[in-house]
């Protein structure tokens, strides 16, 4: 009988040791799993923050028209279109240098992308009011002057519709779409 008690005690000790080992293994596995889940959660939170920041930057640098859209004509055809632009209230700065700002022209028979490349007289962007740099800032007014006669295939007749898209390097773009009047004057306000 004494031998039997000793064997039972030995088995109890061994069973307790096995249980402790299994418990420690579960704790280690659970901590590794929780670390992985926590790390993945932090990664996801970081990516969400980056996406939100990128979206915020996209909306921060938007432009809008600043008054009139003027069309000039000579001999019964449109020669140039001038769009005045400014920075939207509370928005960021916009780089308006050639190669940074993309301007697209479209009419009934013509679609021309990027009519504002470097060293081109097709489109001229100049500052009307401001501090003299190449950045459109709040409170400044710039003019986008498009020489329609230099756009291949551009032909605007009375009552035609044209559109100009001004796309800054960052932020939302500005689309200006206007209908020409039934008869042309030398200078026309298309507001």
Coordinates of C-alpha atoms in Angstrom, one line a residue:
X1 CA 0.0 0.0 0.0
X2 CA 2.8 2.3 0.8
X3 CA 4.2 1.7 -2.7
X4 CA 0.9 2.6 -4.2
X5 CA 0.7 6.0 -2.4
X6 CA 4.2 6.8 -3.5
X7 CA 3.3 6.1 -7.2
X8 CA 0.2 8.3 -6.9
X9 CA 2.2 11.1 -5.4
X10 CA 4.8 10.8 -8.2
X11 CA 2.1 10.9 -10.8
X12 CA 0.5 14.0 -9.3
X13 CA 3.8 15.8 -9.4
X14 CA 4.4 14.8 -12.9
X15 CA 0.8 15.8 -13.9
X16 CA 1.3 19.2 -12.3
X17 CA 4.5 19.7 -14.1
X18 CA 3.0 18.8 -17.4
X19 CA 0.1 21.2 -16.8
X20 CA 2.5 24.0 -16.0
X21 CA 4.4 23.4 -19.2
X22 CA 1.2 23.4 -21.2
X23 CA 0.0 26.5 -19.5
X24 CA 3.3 28.3 -20.2
X25 CA 3.1 27.2 -23.8
X26 CA -0.4 28.6 -24.1
X27 CA 0.7 31.9 -22.5
X28 CA 3.6 32.2 -24.9
X29 CA 1.5 31.4 -28.0
X30 CA -1.3 33.8 -26.8
X31 CA 1.3 36.6 -26.2
X32 CA 2.8 36.0 -29.7
X33 CA -0.6 36.1 -31.3
X34 CA -1.7 39.2 -29.3
X35 CA 1.6 40.9 -30.4
X36 CA 0.9 40.1 -34.0
X37 CA -2.7 41.3 -33.8
X38 CA -1.7 44.5 -31.9
X39 CA 1.1 45.1 -34.4
X40 CA -1.3 44.7 -37.4
X41 CA -3.8 47.1 -35.7
X42 CA -1.1 49.7 -35.3
X43 CA 0.0 49.2 -39.0
X44 CA -3.6 49.6 -40.1
X45 CA -4.1 52.7 -38.0
X46 CA -0.9 54.2 -39.5
X47 CA -2.1 53.5 -43.1
X48 CA -5.5 54.9 -42.3
X49 CA -3.8 58.1 -41.1
X50 CA -1.7 58.3 -44.2
X51 CA -4.7 57.9 -46.5
X52 CA -6.6 60.6 -44.5
X53 CA -3.6 63.0 -44.7
X54 CA -3.3 62.4 -48.5
X55 CA -7.0 63.1 -48.9
X56 CA -6.8 66.2 -46.9
X57 CA -3.8 67.5 -49.0
X58 CA -5.8 66.8 -52.1
X59 CA -8.6 69.1 -51.0
X60 CA -6.3 71.8 -49.5
X61 CA -4.8 73.1 -52.7
X62 CA -7.9 74.0 -54.8
X63 CA -8.4 77.0 -57.0
X64 CA -11.5 78.9 -58.2
X65 CA -12.4 81.5 -60.7
X66 CA -11.8 85.1 -59.6
X67 CA -14.4 87.0 -61.6
X68 CA -14.8 87.1 -65.3
X69 CA -13.9 84.7 -68.1
X70 CA -13.1 87.0 -71.0
X71 CA -13.0 86.1 -74.7
X72 CA -11.5 88.3 -77.3
X73 CA -12.3 88.2 -81.0
X74 CA -10.9 89.6 -84.2
X75 CA -12.4 89.3 -87.7
X76 CA -15.3 87.2 -86.5
X77 CA -13.3 84.5 -84.7
X78 CA -12.1 84.0 -81.1
X79 CA -8.4 84.8 -80.7
X80 CA -7.9 84.4 -76.9
X81 CA -9.6 83.4 -73.7
X82 CA -8.6 84.7 -70.3
X83 CA -9.6 83.0 -67.1
X84 CA -8.8 84.7 -63.8
X85 CA -8.1 82.4 -60.9
X86 CA -7.5 82.6 -57.2
X87 CA -6.9 80.3 -54.3
X88 CA -10.0 79.1 -52.5
X89 CA -10.6 80.4 -48.9
X90 CA -8.6 78.4 -46.4
X91 CA -6.8 76.4 -49.0
X92 CA -3.1 75.9 -49.6
X93 CA -0.7 77.3 -52.1
X94 CA -0.6 76.2 -55.8
X95 CA 2.5 76.1 -57.9
X96 CA 1.6 77.7 -61.3
X97 CA 4.8 77.2 -63.2
X98 CA 4.8 75.5 -66.7
X99 CA 5.2 71.8 -66.2
X100 CA 3.5 71.9 -62.8
X101 CA 0.1 73.2 -63.8
X102 CA -1.7 71.2 -66.5
X103 CA -4.3 73.0 -68.6
X104 CA -6.6 71.2 -71.0
X105 CA -8.7 72.7 -73.7
X106 CA -11.9 71.2 -75.3
X107 CA -14.4 72.5 -77.8
X108 CA -16.8 70.9 -80.3
X109 CA -14.1 69.4 -82.5
X110 CA -10.9 69.7 -80.5
X111 CA -9.4 68.2 -77.4
X112 CA -5.9 69.3 -76.5
X113 CA -4.2 68.1 -73.3
X114 CA -1.5 70.1 -71.6
X115 CA -1.6 73.4 -73.5
X116 CA 0.8 74.9 -70.9
X117 CA 4.1 73.1 -71.6
X118 CA 7.5 74.8 -71.1
X119 CA 8.5 77.5 -73.6
X120 CA 5.0 77.7 -75.3
X121 CA 3.1 80.8 -76.3
X122 CA -0.1 78.7 -76.6
X123 CA -0.9 79.5 -72.9
X124 CA 0.5 82.2 -70.7
X125 CA -0.1 82.2 -66.9
X126 CA 0.7 85.5 -65.2
X127 CA 0.2 87.2 -61.9
X128 CA -2.3 90.1 -61.8
X129 CA -2.0 90.9 -58.1
X130 CA 0.4 89.3 -55.6
X131 CA 4.0 89.2 -54.3
X132 CA 5.8 88.3 -57.6
X133 CA 6.7 84.6 -57.0
X134 CA 5.4 81.6 -59.0
X135 CA 3.0 80.4 -56.3
X136 CA -0.7 81.2 -56.2
X137 CA -1.4 82.1 -52.6
X138 CA -4.5 83.3 -50.8
X139 CA -5.3 86.9 -51.7
X140 CA -3.5 86.7 -55.1
X141 CA -5.2 86.8 -58.5
X142 CA -3.6 85.1 -61.6
X143 CA -4.7 85.1 -65.2
X144 CA -4.6 82.1 -67.5
X145 CA -4.5 83.5 -71.1
X146 CA -5.1 80.9 -73.8
X147 CA -4.2 81.8 -77.4
X148 CA -6.9 79.9 -79.3
X149 CA -5.3 80.6 -82.7
X150 CA -2.3 78.5 -81.7
X151 CA -4.4 75.4 -80.7
X152 CA -4.5 73.1 -83.7
X153 CA -8.0 72.5 -84.9
X154 CA -9.6 74.9 -82.4
X155 CA -12.5 76.6 -84.2
X156 CA -15.1 78.4 -82.1
X157 CA -18.3 79.7 -83.7
X158 CA -21.2 81.7 -82.2
X159 CA -23.1 79.6 -79.6
X160 CA -20.4 77.0 -79.3
X161 CA -19.4 75.7 -75.9
X162 CA -15.7 75.4 -74.8
X163 CA -14.2 74.1 -71.6
X164 CA -10.9 74.7 -69.9
X165 CA -9.6 72.4 -67.1
X166 CA -6.9 73.7 -64.8
X167 CA -5.2 71.0 -62.8
X168 CA -2.7 71.9 -60.1
X169 CA 0.0 69.5 -59.1
X170 CA -1.9 68.7 -55.9
X171 CA -5.5 69.3 -55.1
X172 CA -8.8 69.5 -56.9
X173 CA -9.0 70.8 -60.4
X174 CA -11.0 73.7 -61.8
X175 CA -13.3 73.2 -64.8
X176 CA -14.5 76.3 -66.6
X177 CA -17.2 75.7 -69.2
X178 CA -18.8 78.6 -71.1
X179 CA -21.1 79.1 -74.1
X180 CA -20.2 81.8 -76.6
X181 CA -22.8 84.5 -77.4
X182 CA -24.7 84.5 -80.8
X183 CA -22.5 87.3 -82.1
X184 CA -18.9 88.3 -81.3
X185 CA -17.7 91.6 -79.9
X186 CA -14.0 92.5 -79.7
X187 CA -14.1 91.8 -75.9
X188 CA -16.8 89.6 -74.2
X189 CA -17.5 88.8 -70.6
X190 CA -18.6 85.2 -70.4
X191 CA -19.4 85.1 -66.7

